[in-house]
Amino acid sequence: MPADLPLPTLDPSATPASPPGRDAFERDLAARLVARGTLDPASAERALRLRAGGDGTLAEILSRLGLAPERDVAQAMAEVLGLPLAGPEDFPDTPVLEAAAPKFLRKARALPLAEGDGRLDVALADPLDHATIRALGFLSGKPVSVHVAAPSDLEAALERLHGGGRDGIGEIVDDIADGDELDEDVGRLRDLASEAPVIRLVNALIARAVEARASDIHIEPFHDRLRVRYRVDGALREASSPPSRLRAAVASRIKIMAKLNIAERRLPQDGRIRIAIRGKDYDLRVATVPQLHGEAITMRILDRGSLVEDFATLGFRDDTLARYLALLDRPEGIVLVTGPTGSGKTTTLYTSLMRLNLPERKIFTVEDPIEYQLDGVNQIQVRPQVGLTFAEILRTLLRHNPNIIMVGEMRDLETAQVAIQASLTGHLVLSTLHTNGAAASVTRLLDMKVEDYLVTSTVTGVLAQRLVRRLCPACRRPKEILPEAAERLGFAALCAGVPVAHEAVGCPACHGSGYRGQTALIEVLVMTDALRRMVLNRAEVLEVHRAAVAEGMRPLYQDGLLKVLDGTTTLEEVLRVTRDA
């Protein structure tokens, strides 16, 4: 901690007083955020007006409305007040002030950091919360030195130290009376779903998922419980769950947020929620399905700021990327991205569109559903219930003279035929298929009854991918691979000497899993004349695969081994996703 930073202290015997200068402080905070480019002037004025109307502190309003990232706000607060900023690396491993009740600390958004030198160091989300500072001073019997911290960092630390797996959900549930066991009355359900405790409960479930870096939230009702699970880095992780008596209230609240019909419980429904969490905007794709004990709900979390234009971030190696970009740079033809559900195909397509999106090009996408909104790209939502199918939209688009068309998925012969027609008339078509490898995509089209001469004349290349978990860089540990195993697994052809891999360990940064984030294993098949002849002769998938490897394609498994050698992932992850590739 810098020595020149003053540490404001408060004597525990001091007389209570109202927080001094909050209005002036918040005006200075808004001005600093505007000067740093974090907040635009119009948003600053709007937030200050809401603050004057008593809607909470300025920091709370900025976070609630998604106007500024909360960590940037915390940094600015620390600068305005001349206080140190505390981050996760400054938080203790064990509770510091046992006398402070976890419920009080959660409500106050306060975390004691250390006791010593005759003072108590405390991190606060609101450094002008003098009531909390005085209370902690009385509990410890020492002056309090204030640090500023982001609310999400504090809540994650409090969950780790005091949560016991409840992460505050239980305290919200306690505010919902036992008499609120749900009946079938739609009006009662709507009233209960609109009450503050249920709203806070659902918001907390979503916020915890975002803080855990989850891609999906799964809410599943059973006879005696309501199970909540988050998918983090591709693996499901059980979270704190509300009692089963609230299953209809939770489902109704989510359906209200997604503008769905809460009275319809017999049929699946799809919707979308737009929400600001911790100063960032998120889209949630909501799908409900009726099952034995109620409605199961899956929410896909889409971070609109998470799309990247850097292919290397997705997992492309330089030589593989060069092969793929050569396919994208062609003016016509079909480029397919293939893999099982949840393998990152859509992300790769969006990244490709971001690279292709230039003012001189007209781009259309046909999607079901539209996951991310791209500025400058004409995106169309498929609506089969009104006859707006993939094939019907594609036929219409050809009259709009586009340069590039992205088809969310080639699901049937009709869609494939129209896409082929588009490529034959001078358009670049991007699409996805569900197959196990690049070579299998060609035979998949043939299985869909597409004529072989049309496949060979339009498909220019296929990218296949799988997602593996990234090792946590903070705790991964190197280990040598035995020579016999290296030879058997294929490492010998990739490196000289004893190959060194890494293994997952687990630390607070990765919540003990040993992994943090995901990356893709990728293979790119470029359709050559030799491969076209093999397709026309109806060669087996394995023969096409071997020929593609001979012509420069690096298989998924080999790409995985290279990522094992550079410490990106583990051998176990590579074997898990490439057994059938």
Coordinates of C-alpha atoms in Angstrom, one line a residue:
M1 CA 0.0 0.0 0.0
P2 CA 1.5 3.4 -1.0
A3 CA 2.9 5.3 2.0
D4 CA 1.7 8.7 0.8
L5 CA -1.9 7.7 0.8
P6 CA -3.8 9.0 3.9
L7 CA -5.7 6.4 5.8
P8 CA -8.9 8.0 7.2
T9 CA -9.6 6.7 10.7
L10 CA -12.6 6.9 12.9
D11 CA -12.4 6.6 16.7
P12 CA -15.0 4.0 17.8
S13 CA -16.1 6.4 20.6
A14 CA -16.9 9.1 18.1
T15 CA -20.4 10.6 18.1
P16 CA -22.6 9.5 15.1
A17 CA -22.8 12.0 12.4
S18 CA -24.3 12.1 8.9
P19 CA -22.0 11.4 6.0
P20 CA -20.2 14.7 5.2
G21 CA -20.1 16.1 1.7
R22 CA -21.8 13.2 -0.2
D23 CA -23.4 15.4 -2.8
A24 CA -20.1 17.2 -3.5
F25 CA -18.3 13.9 -3.6
E26 CA -20.7 12.3 -6.1
R27 CA -20.6 15.4 -8.4
D28 CA -16.8 15.0 -8.3
L29 CA -17.1 11.3 -8.9
A30 CA -19.3 11.8 -12.0
A31 CA -16.9 14.5 -13.3
R32 CA -13.9 12.2 -12.9
L33 CA -15.7 9.3 -14.7
V34 CA -16.6 11.7 -17.6
A35 CA -13.1 13.0 -17.8
R36 CA -11.7 9.4 -18.0
G37 CA -14.2 8.5 -20.8
T38 CA -15.9 5.9 -18.6
L39 CA -19.2 7.8 -18.6
D40 CA -20.7 10.1 -21.2
P41 CA -22.0 13.5 -20.0
A42 CA -25.6 12.8 -20.7
S43 CA -25.5 9.5 -18.7
A44 CA -23.8 11.4 -15.9
E45 CA -26.6 14.0 -15.8
R46 CA -29.2 11.3 -15.8
A47 CA -27.6 9.4 -13.0
L48 CA -27.2 12.5 -10.9
R49 CA -30.9 13.3 -11.4
L50 CA -31.9 9.9 -10.2
R51 CA -29.5 10.3 -7.3
A52 CA -31.2 13.5 -6.3
G53 CA -34.6 11.7 -6.5
G54 CA -33.4 9.3 -3.8
D55 CA -32.9 6.2 -6.0
G56 CA -29.7 5.2 -4.2
T57 CA -26.0 6.3 -4.3
L58 CA -24.5 7.3 -7.6
A59 CA -22.3 4.2 -7.7
E60 CA -25.4 2.0 -7.2
I61 CA -27.3 3.8 -9.9
L62 CA -24.5 3.5 -12.4
S63 CA -24.2 -0.2 -11.7
R64 CA -27.9 -0.9 -11.8
L65 CA -28.4 0.9 -15.2
G66 CA -25.2 -0.5 -16.7
L67 CA -23.8 3.0 -17.3
A68 CA -20.3 2.3 -16.1
P69 CA -18.3 -0.8 -15.1
E70 CA -18.3 -1.1 -11.3
R71 CA -14.5 -1.6 -11.0
D72 CA -13.9 1.7 -12.9
V73 CA -16.3 3.4 -10.5
A74 CA -14.5 1.9 -7.5
Q75 CA -11.2 3.2 -8.9
A76 CA -12.6 6.7 -9.5
M77 CA -14.1 6.7 -5.9
A78 CA -10.7 5.8 -4.5
E79 CA -9.0 8.6 -6.5
V80 CA -11.5 11.2 -5.5
L81 CA -11.3 10.4 -1.8
G82 CA -7.6 9.7 -1.8
L83 CA -8.1 6.1 -0.5
P84 CA -6.4 2.9 -1.4
L85 CA -8.2 0.5 -3.7
A86 CA -8.5 -3.1 -2.5
G87 CA -8.8 -6.0 -5.0
P88 CA -9.2 -9.8 -4.6
E89 CA -5.5 -10.1 -4.0
D90 CA -5.8 -8.0 -0.8
F91 CA -8.7 -10.1 0.7
P92 CA -7.9 -12.5 3.6
D93 CA -8.0 -16.2 3.4
T94 CA -9.9 -16.5 6.7
P95 CA -12.4 -14.2 8.5
V96 CA -10.7 -11.3 10.2
L97 CA -13.4 -10.0 12.6
E98 CA -15.3 -12.9 14.0
A99 CA -17.7 -10.6 15.9
A100 CA -19.1 -9.2 12.7
A101 CA -22.1 -11.2 11.5
P102 CA -22.0 -12.4 7.9
K103 CA -25.5 -11.1 7.3
F104 CA -24.4 -7.6 8.5
L105 CA -21.3 -7.6 6.3
R106 CA -23.3 -8.7 3.2
K107 CA -25.9 -6.0 3.7
A108 CA -23.2 -3.4 4.4
R109 CA -21.0 -4.7 1.6
A110 CA -18.0 -4.5 3.9
L111 CA -15.1 -6.8 4.4
P112 CA -12.5 -6.6 7.2
L113 CA -9.1 -7.0 5.6
A114 CA -6.6 -7.1 8.5
E115 CA -6.2 -6.2 12.2
G116 CA -2.9 -4.8 13.3
D117 CA -0.9 -1.7 14.2
G118 CA -3.7 -0.6 16.4
R119 CA -6.3 -0.4 13.6
L120 CA -8.8 -2.4 11.5
D121 CA -8.4 -2.3 7.7
V122 CA -11.8 -2.6 6.0
A123 CA -12.9 -2.7 2.4
L124 CA -16.2 -1.0 1.6
A125 CA -18.3 -0.6 -1.5
D126 CA -19.5 2.7 -0.1
P127 CA -16.6 4.5 1.6
L128 CA -18.9 7.2 3.0
D129 CA -21.0 4.6 4.9
H130 CA -20.1 6.1 8.3
A131 CA -22.7 3.9 10.1
T132 CA -20.9 0.7 9.0
I133 CA -17.5 2.2 9.8
R134 CA -18.7 3.1 13.3
A135 CA -20.2 -0.3 13.9
L136 CA -17.0 -2.1 12.9
G137 CA -15.0 0.3 15.0
F138 CA -17.1 -0.6 18.1
L139 CA -16.9 -4.3 17.3
S140 CA -13.1 -4.3 17.0
G141 CA -12.4 -1.5 19.6
K142 CA -10.0 0.0 17.1
P143 CA -10.0 2.9 14.6
V144 CA -11.0 1.9 11.1
S145 CA -8.9 2.5 8.0
V146 CA -11.1 2.5 4.9
H147 CA -10.3 1.0 1.6
V148 CA -12.5 1.0 -1.5
A149 CA -13.5 -2.2 -3.3
A150 CA -15.9 -3.2 -6.1
P151 CA -19.2 -4.7 -4.9
S152 CA -18.8 -7.9 -6.9
D153 CA -15.3 -8.5 -5.5
L154 CA -16.6 -8.0 -2.0
E155 CA -19.6 -10.3 -2.4
A156 CA -17.4 -13.1 -3.9
A157 CA -15.0 -12.8 -1.0
L158 CA -17.9 -12.8 1.6
E159 CA -19.4 -15.9 -0.1
R160 CA -16.0 -17.6 0.1
L161 CA -15.4 -16.7 3.7
H162 CA -19.0 -16.8 5.2
G163 CA -21.3 -18.1 2.5
G164 CA -21.3 -21.8 3.4
G165 CA -22.8 -22.5 0.0
R166 CA -25.8 -20.2 0.5
D167 CA -24.3 -17.1 -1.2
G168 CA -27.0 -14.9 0.3
I169 CA -29.9 -16.7 -1.3
G170 CA -31.1 -18.1 1.9
E171 CA -31.4 -14.7 3.5
I172 CA -33.7 -13.5 0.6
V173 CA -35.8 -16.7 0.9
D174 CA -36.3 -16.0 4.6
D175 CA -38.1 -12.8 3.5
I176 CA -40.7 -14.9 1.6
A177 CA -43.4 -16.1 3.9
D178 CA -44.0 -19.9 4.2
G179 CA -47.6 -19.2 3.3
D180 CA -46.4 -18.2 -0.2
E181 CA -46.4 -21.9 -1.4
L182 CA -47.6 -21.6 -4.9
D183 CA -51.0 -22.6 -6.2
E184 CA -52.3 -22.6 -9.8
D185 CA -53.9 -19.1 -9.6
V186 CA -52.2 -17.0 -12.3
G187 CA -53.1 -13.7 -10.6
R188 CA -51.5 -14.8 -7.3
L189 CA -48.5 -16.0 -9.2
R190 CA -48.1 -12.7 -11.0
D191 CA -48.4 -10.8 -7.7
L192 CA -45.9 -12.9 -5.9
A193 CA -43.5 -12.8 -8.9
S194 CA -43.7 -9.0 -8.8
E195 CA -42.9 -8.7 -5.0
A196 CA -39.4 -7.5 -3.9
P197 CA -38.1 -10.8 -2.3
V198 CA -38.8 -12.9 -5.5
I199 CA -37.3 -10.1 -7.7
R200 CA -34.2 -10.0 -5.5
L201 CA -34.0 -13.8 -5.5
V202 CA -34.0 -14.1 -9.3
N203 CA -31.7 -11.1 -9.7
A204 CA -29.3 -12.8 -7.2
L205 CA -29.3 -16.1 -9.1
I206 CA -28.4 -14.3 -12.3
A207 CA -25.8 -12.1 -10.7
R208 CA -24.1 -15.1 -9.1
A209 CA -24.0 -16.8 -12.5
V210 CA -22.4 -13.8 -14.1
E211 CA -19.8 -13.5 -11.3
A212 CA -19.0 -17.2 -11.7
R213 CA -18.4 -16.6 -15.5
A214 CA -21.2 -19.0 -16.3
S215 CA -22.5 -19.4 -19.9
D216 CA -25.8 -21.0 -18.9
I217 CA -28.2 -21.1 -15.9
H218 CA -30.2 -24.3 -15.5
I219 CA -33.2 -24.2 -13.2
E220 CA -34.8 -27.7 -12.8
P221 CA -37.8 -28.5 -10.5
F222 CA -37.9 -31.8 -8.8
H223 CA -40.3 -33.4 -6.3
D224 CA -38.6 -32.1 -3.2
R225 CA -36.2 -29.4 -4.4
L226 CA -35.5 -26.8 -7.1
R227 CA -32.0 -27.4 -8.5
V228 CA -30.0 -24.5 -9.8
R229 CA -26.8 -25.2 -11.8
Y230 CA -24.4 -23.0 -13.6
R231 CA -22.3 -24.1 -16.6
V232 CA -18.8 -22.7 -16.1
D233 CA -16.1 -23.4 -18.7
G234 CA -18.3 -26.1 -20.2
A235 CA -18.9 -28.0 -16.9
L236 CA -22.1 -27.9 -14.8
R237 CA -21.7 -26.7 -11.2
E238 CA -24.5 -26.9 -8.7
A239 CA -25.3 -23.6 -6.9
S240 CA -27.3 -22.6 -3.9
S241 CA -31.0 -23.3 -4.6
P242 CA -34.3 -21.8 -3.4
P243 CA -36.8 -24.2 -1.7
S244 CA -39.1 -26.2 -4.0
R245 CA -42.1 -24.2 -2.8
L246 CA -40.8 -21.2 -4.8
R247 CA -40.4 -23.0 -8.1
A248 CA -43.6 -21.5 -9.7
A249 CA -42.7 -18.0 -8.3
V250 CA -39.2 -18.2 -9.8
A251 CA -40.4 -19.5 -13.1
S252 CA -43.1 -16.8 -13.3
R253 CA -40.6 -14.0 -12.4
I254 CA -38.3 -15.2 -15.2
K255 CA -41.2 -15.4 -17.7
I256 CA -42.3 -11.9 -16.8
M257 CA -38.8 -10.6 -17.4
A258 CA -38.7 -12.4 -20.7
K259 CA -42.2 -11.2 -21.7
L260 CA -43.5 -14.7 -21.9
N261 CA -47.1 -15.9 -21.1
I262 CA -47.0 -17.0 -17.4
A263 CA -50.4 -18.7 -17.8
E264 CA -49.0 -21.1 -20.5
R265 CA -47.4 -24.0 -18.7
R266 CA -48.1 -26.8 -21.1
L267 CA -45.9 -25.7 -24.0
P268 CA -42.3 -24.7 -24.4
Q269 CA -41.6 -21.0 -24.7
D270 CA -38.6 -18.9 -25.8
G271 CA -37.8 -15.4 -24.9
R272 CA -35.1 -12.9 -24.2
I273 CA -34.1 -10.7 -21.2
R274 CA -31.9 -7.7 -21.4
I275 CA -30.3 -6.8 -18.0
A276 CA -27.5 -4.7 -16.6
I277 CA -25.3 -6.5 -14.0
R278 CA -22.3 -4.8 -12.3
G279 CA -22.3 -2.0 -14.8
K280 CA -22.3 -4.3 -17.9
D281 CA -25.1 -5.1 -20.3
Y282 CA -26.1 -8.8 -20.8
D283 CA -28.7 -10.6 -23.0
L284 CA -30.2 -13.7 -21.5
R285 CA -31.8 -16.2 -24.0
V286 CA -34.6 -17.9 -22.1
A287 CA -36.1 -21.3 -22.9
T288 CA -38.8 -23.1 -20.9
V289 CA -40.0 -26.6 -21.1
P290 CA -42.8 -28.3 -19.1
Q291 CA -41.7 -31.4 -17.1
L292 CA -43.1 -33.6 -14.4
H293 CA -42.8 -31.2 -11.4
G294 CA -43.1 -27.8 -13.1
E295 CA -41.2 -25.9 -15.8
A296 CA -37.5 -26.4 -16.4
I297 CA -35.8 -23.2 -17.5
T298 CA -32.4 -22.7 -19.2
M299 CA -30.9 -19.2 -19.6
R300 CA -28.0 -18.7 -22.0
I301 CA -25.9 -15.7 -20.8
L302 CA -24.7 -13.5 -23.7
D303 CA -22.2 -10.8 -22.9
R304 CA -22.5 -8.3 -25.7
G305 CA -19.0 -7.0 -24.9
S306 CA -17.4 -10.5 -25.1
L307 CA -17.1 -10.8 -28.8
V308 CA -13.5 -10.4 -30.0
E309 CA -12.0 -9.8 -33.4
D310 CA -8.8 -11.6 -32.5
F311 CA -8.9 -15.2 -33.9
A312 CA -5.9 -16.1 -31.8
T313 CA -8.0 -15.6 -28.7
L314 CA -10.4 -18.2 -30.0
G315 CA -7.7 -20.8 -30.3
F316 CA -6.4 -20.4 -33.9
R317 CA -2.7 -21.1 -34.4
D318 CA -0.9 -19.0 -37.1
D319 CA -0.8 -21.6 -39.8
T320 CA -4.4 -22.8 -39.2
L321 CA -5.6 -19.1 -39.2
A322 CA -3.9 -18.5 -42.6
R323 CA -5.8 -21.4 -44.1
Y324 CA -9.1 -20.2 -42.7
L325 CA -8.6 -16.5 -43.7
A326 CA -7.8 -17.6 -47.3
L327 CA -11.3 -19.2 -47.4
L328 CA -13.0 -16.1 -46.0
D329 CA -11.2 -13.9 -48.6
R330 CA -12.8 -15.7 -51.5
P331 CA -15.6 -13.8 -53.2
E332 CA -17.9 -16.8 -53.4
G333 CA -18.4 -20.4 -52.2
I334 CA -19.6 -22.1 -49.0
V335 CA -17.5 -22.1 -45.9
L336 CA -18.8 -24.5 -43.2
V337 CA -18.1 -24.4 -39.5
T338 CA -18.9 -27.8 -37.8
G339 CA -18.9 -29.4 -34.5
P340 CA -21.3 -30.7 -31.8
T341 CA -23.7 -28.4 -29.9
G342 CA -21.8 -26.1 -27.6
S343 CA -18.5 -26.2 -29.4
G344 CA -18.3 -22.5 -30.2
K345 CA -19.4 -22.5 -33.8
T346 CA -21.5 -19.4 -33.5
T347 CA -18.7 -17.5 -31.8
T348 CA -16.3 -18.4 -34.7
L349 CA -18.9 -17.2 -37.3
Y350 CA -19.5 -13.9 -35.5
T351 CA -15.8 -13.3 -35.3
S352 CA -15.6 -14.1 -39.0
L353 CA -18.4 -11.6 -39.8
M354 CA -16.7 -8.9 -37.7
R355 CA -13.6 -9.3 -39.9
L356 CA -15.7 -9.3 -43.1
N357 CA -17.9 -6.4 -42.1
L358 CA -16.7 -3.5 -44.3
P359 CA -18.6 -0.5 -45.6
E360 CA -18.4 -1.8 -49.2
R361 CA -20.0 -5.1 -48.4
K362 CA -23.6 -6.0 -47.8
I363 CA -24.0 -8.8 -45.2
F364 CA -27.2 -10.6 -44.2
T365 CA -27.5 -13.3 -41.5
V366 CA -30.4 -15.7 -41.1
E367 CA -30.4 -17.0 -37.5
D368 CA -32.5 -18.9 -35.0
P369 CA -32.1 -17.2 -32.6
I370 CA -30.0 -14.1 -33.1
E371 CA -27.5 -14.3 -30.3
Y372 CA -25.4 -11.1 -30.7
Q373 CA -26.3 -7.9 -32.5
L374 CA -23.6 -6.7 -35.0
D375 CA -23.6 -3.1 -36.1
G376 CA -23.7 -2.8 -39.9
V377 CA -25.0 -6.4 -40.4
N378 CA -28.6 -7.1 -41.4
Q379 CA -29.7 -9.9 -39.1
I380 CA -33.0 -11.8 -39.6
Q381 CA -34.7 -14.0 -37.1
V382 CA -36.3 -17.2 -38.4
R383 CA -40.0 -17.5 -37.5
P384 CA -41.3 -20.9 -38.7
Q385 CA -44.7 -20.3 -37.2
V386 CA -45.4 -17.6 -39.8
G387 CA -43.6 -19.4 -42.6
L388 CA -40.4 -17.5 -42.2
T389 CA -38.0 -20.5 -42.6
F390 CA -34.3 -20.5 -43.4
A391 CA -35.0 -21.5 -47.0
E392 CA -37.8 -18.9 -47.5
I393 CA -35.6 -16.1 -46.1
L394 CA -32.6 -17.2 -48.3
R395 CA -34.7 -17.0 -51.4
T396 CA -35.8 -13.5 -50.6
L397 CA -32.2 -12.4 -49.8
L398 CA -30.9 -13.3 -53.2
R399 CA -33.1 -10.4 -54.6
H400 CA -31.3 -7.9 -52.3
N401 CA -27.9 -8.5 -53.9
P402 CA -25.8 -9.3 -50.8
N403 CA -22.1 -10.0 -50.8
I404 CA -22.1 -12.3 -47.8
I405 CA -24.8 -14.5 -46.3
M406 CA -24.5 -16.3 -43.0
V407 CA -27.0 -19.1 -42.4
G408 CA -27.3 -20.1 -38.8
E409 CA -27.5 -23.9 -39.6
M410 CA -28.0 -26.1 -42.7
R411 CA -30.8 -28.2 -41.2
D412 CA -32.4 -29.7 -44.3
L413 CA -32.1 -30.3 -48.0
E414 CA -34.2 -27.2 -48.9
T415 CA -31.9 -24.9 -46.9
A416 CA -28.8 -26.5 -48.3
Q417 CA -30.1 -26.2 -51.9
V418 CA -30.9 -22.5 -51.6
A419 CA -27.5 -21.9 -49.9
I420 CA -25.8 -23.7 -52.8
Q421 CA -27.7 -21.6 -55.3
A422 CA -26.5 -18.4 -53.5
S423 CA -22.9 -19.5 -53.7
L424 CA -23.3 -20.4 -57.4
T425 CA -24.5 -16.9 -58.2
G426 CA -21.4 -15.3 -56.7
H427 CA -22.1 -15.0 -52.9
L428 CA -19.9 -16.0 -50.0
V429 CA -22.0 -18.2 -47.7
L430 CA -21.1 -19.1 -44.1
S431 CA -23.0 -21.8 -42.3
T432 CA -22.8 -24.5 -39.6
L433 CA -23.4 -28.2 -39.5
H434 CA -23.5 -30.8 -36.7
T435 CA -20.8 -33.3 -37.5
N436 CA -17.8 -34.9 -35.8
G437 CA -15.1 -33.6 -38.1
A438 CA -14.3 -31.6 -41.1
A439 CA -14.2 -34.5 -43.5
A440 CA -17.6 -35.8 -42.2
S441 CA -19.3 -32.5 -43.3
V442 CA -19.0 -33.4 -46.9
T443 CA -20.6 -36.8 -46.5
R444 CA -23.3 -35.2 -44.3
L445 CA -24.3 -33.0 -47.2
L446 CA -24.4 -36.1 -49.4
D447 CA -26.6 -37.8 -46.8
M448 CA -29.0 -34.8 -47.0
K449 CA -29.4 -35.8 -50.7
V450 CA -27.4 -32.8 -52.1
E451 CA -25.9 -33.8 -55.4
D452 CA -22.2 -34.6 -55.3
Y453 CA -21.3 -32.3 -58.1
L454 CA -23.0 -29.4 -56.3
V455 CA -21.0 -30.1 -53.1
T456 CA -17.7 -30.2 -54.9
S457 CA -18.4 -27.1 -56.9
T458 CA -19.6 -24.9 -54.0
V459 CA -17.9 -26.0 -50.8
T460 CA -14.5 -24.3 -50.6
G461 CA -13.6 -25.4 -47.1
V462 CA -14.7 -26.7 -43.7
L463 CA -13.6 -25.7 -40.2
A464 CA -14.2 -28.2 -37.4
Q465 CA -13.8 -27.4 -33.7
R466 CA -14.2 -28.6 -30.1
L467 CA -14.0 -26.6 -26.9
V468 CA -11.6 -27.6 -24.1
R469 CA -11.1 -25.9 -20.7
R470 CA -8.1 -23.6 -20.3
L471 CA -5.7 -24.3 -17.5
C472 CA -5.7 -21.6 -14.8
P473 CA -2.4 -19.8 -15.3
A474 CA -2.2 -19.0 -11.6
C475 CA -2.0 -22.6 -10.3
R476 CA -1.2 -24.9 -13.3
R477 CA 1.7 -27.3 -12.5
P478 CA 4.2 -28.8 -15.1
K479 CA 4.7 -32.6 -15.3
E480 CA 6.8 -34.7 -17.6
I481 CA 5.2 -37.4 -19.8
L482 CA 6.8 -40.8 -19.8
P483 CA 8.6 -41.7 -23.0
E484 CA 6.4 -44.7 -23.6
A485 CA 3.3 -42.7 -23.2
A486 CA 4.7 -39.8 -25.3
E487 CA 5.3 -42.3 -28.2
R488 CA 1.9 -43.9 -27.9
L489 CA 0.0 -40.6 -27.6
G490 CA 1.7 -38.9 -30.5
F491 CA 3.9 -36.4 -28.8
A492 CA 7.1 -37.8 -30.3
A493 CA 6.3 -36.4 -33.7
L494 CA 5.7 -32.9 -32.3
C495 CA 8.7 -32.3 -30.1
A496 CA 12.2 -33.5 -29.4
G497 CA 13.2 -34.8 -26.0
V498 CA 10.8 -35.4 -23.0
P499 CA 7.5 -33.6 -23.5
V500 CA 6.3 -31.4 -20.6
A501 CA 2.6 -31.1 -20.1
H502 CA 0.7 -29.3 -17.3
E503 CA -1.9 -30.5 -14.8
A504 CA -4.8 -28.7 -13.1
V505 CA -4.3 -27.9 -9.4
G506 CA -7.0 -25.5 -8.2
C507 CA -6.8 -22.1 -6.4
P508 CA -9.1 -19.3 -5.4
A509 CA -8.8 -17.6 -8.8
C510 CA -10.4 -20.6 -10.5
H511 CA -12.7 -21.6 -7.6
G512 CA -10.6 -24.7 -7.0
S513 CA -11.3 -26.3 -10.5
G514 CA -7.8 -25.8 -11.9
Y515 CA -9.4 -24.3 -15.1
R516 CA -10.3 -20.8 -16.1
G517 CA -12.0 -20.1 -19.5
Q518 CA -12.1 -22.2 -22.7
T519 CA -10.3 -22.4 -26.0
A520 CA -11.0 -24.3 -29.2
L521 CA -9.2 -27.2 -30.9
I522 CA -9.5 -26.5 -34.6
E523 CA -8.9 -28.2 -37.9
V524 CA -9.4 -26.6 -41.4
L525 CA -10.0 -28.7 -44.5
V526 CA -9.5 -26.8 -47.8
M527 CA -11.3 -28.4 -50.7
T528 CA -8.8 -29.2 -53.4
D529 CA -9.2 -30.9 -56.8
A530 CA -7.9 -34.2 -55.3
L531 CA -10.5 -34.1 -52.5
R532 CA -13.2 -33.2 -55.0
R533 CA -12.4 -36.3 -57.0
M534 CA -12.7 -38.4 -53.9
V535 CA -16.1 -36.9 -53.0
L536 CA -17.4 -37.6 -56.6
N537 CA -16.1 -41.2 -56.2
R538 CA -18.0 -41.4 -52.8
A539 CA -14.9 -42.1 -50.8
E540 CA -15.3 -43.0 -47.1
V541 CA -14.9 -40.3 -44.5
L542 CA -11.6 -41.8 -43.2
E543 CA -10.1 -41.7 -46.7
V544 CA -11.1 -38.1 -47.1
H545 CA -9.7 -37.2 -43.7
R546 CA -6.3 -38.9 -44.4
A547 CA -6.1 -37.1 -47.8
A548 CA -6.8 -33.8 -46.2
V549 CA -4.1 -34.4 -43.5
A550 CA -1.7 -35.2 -46.3
E551 CA -2.5 -31.9 -47.9
G552 CA -1.8 -29.9 -44.8
M553 CA -4.7 -30.1 -42.5
R554 CA -3.7 -30.5 -38.8
P555 CA -6.3 -32.8 -37.1
L556 CA -8.2 -31.8 -34.0
Y557 CA -6.2 -34.2 -31.8
Q558 CA -2.8 -32.9 -33.0
D559 CA -3.9 -29.3 -32.5
G560 CA -4.9 -30.4 -28.9
L561 CA -1.5 -31.9 -28.3
L562 CA 0.2 -28.7 -29.3
K563 CA -2.0 -26.8 -26.8
V564 CA -1.0 -29.4 -24.2
L565 CA 2.7 -28.7 -24.8
D566 CA 2.3 -24.9 -24.6
G567 CA 0.4 -25.2 -21.3
T568 CA -3.0 -24.1 -22.5
T569 CA -4.9 -27.2 -21.6
T570 CA -4.5 -30.8 -20.3
L571 CA -4.1 -34.1 -22.1
E572 CA -7.3 -35.3 -20.3
E573 CA -9.3 -32.4 -21.8
V574 CA -8.0 -33.2 -25.3
L575 CA -8.8 -36.9 -25.0
R576 CA -12.3 -36.0 -23.6
V577 CA -13.4 -34.0 -26.7
T578 CA -11.5 -35.9 -29.5
R579 CA -12.4 -39.5 -28.8
D580 CA -15.0 -39.4 -31.5
A581 CA -13.2 -37.0 -33.9

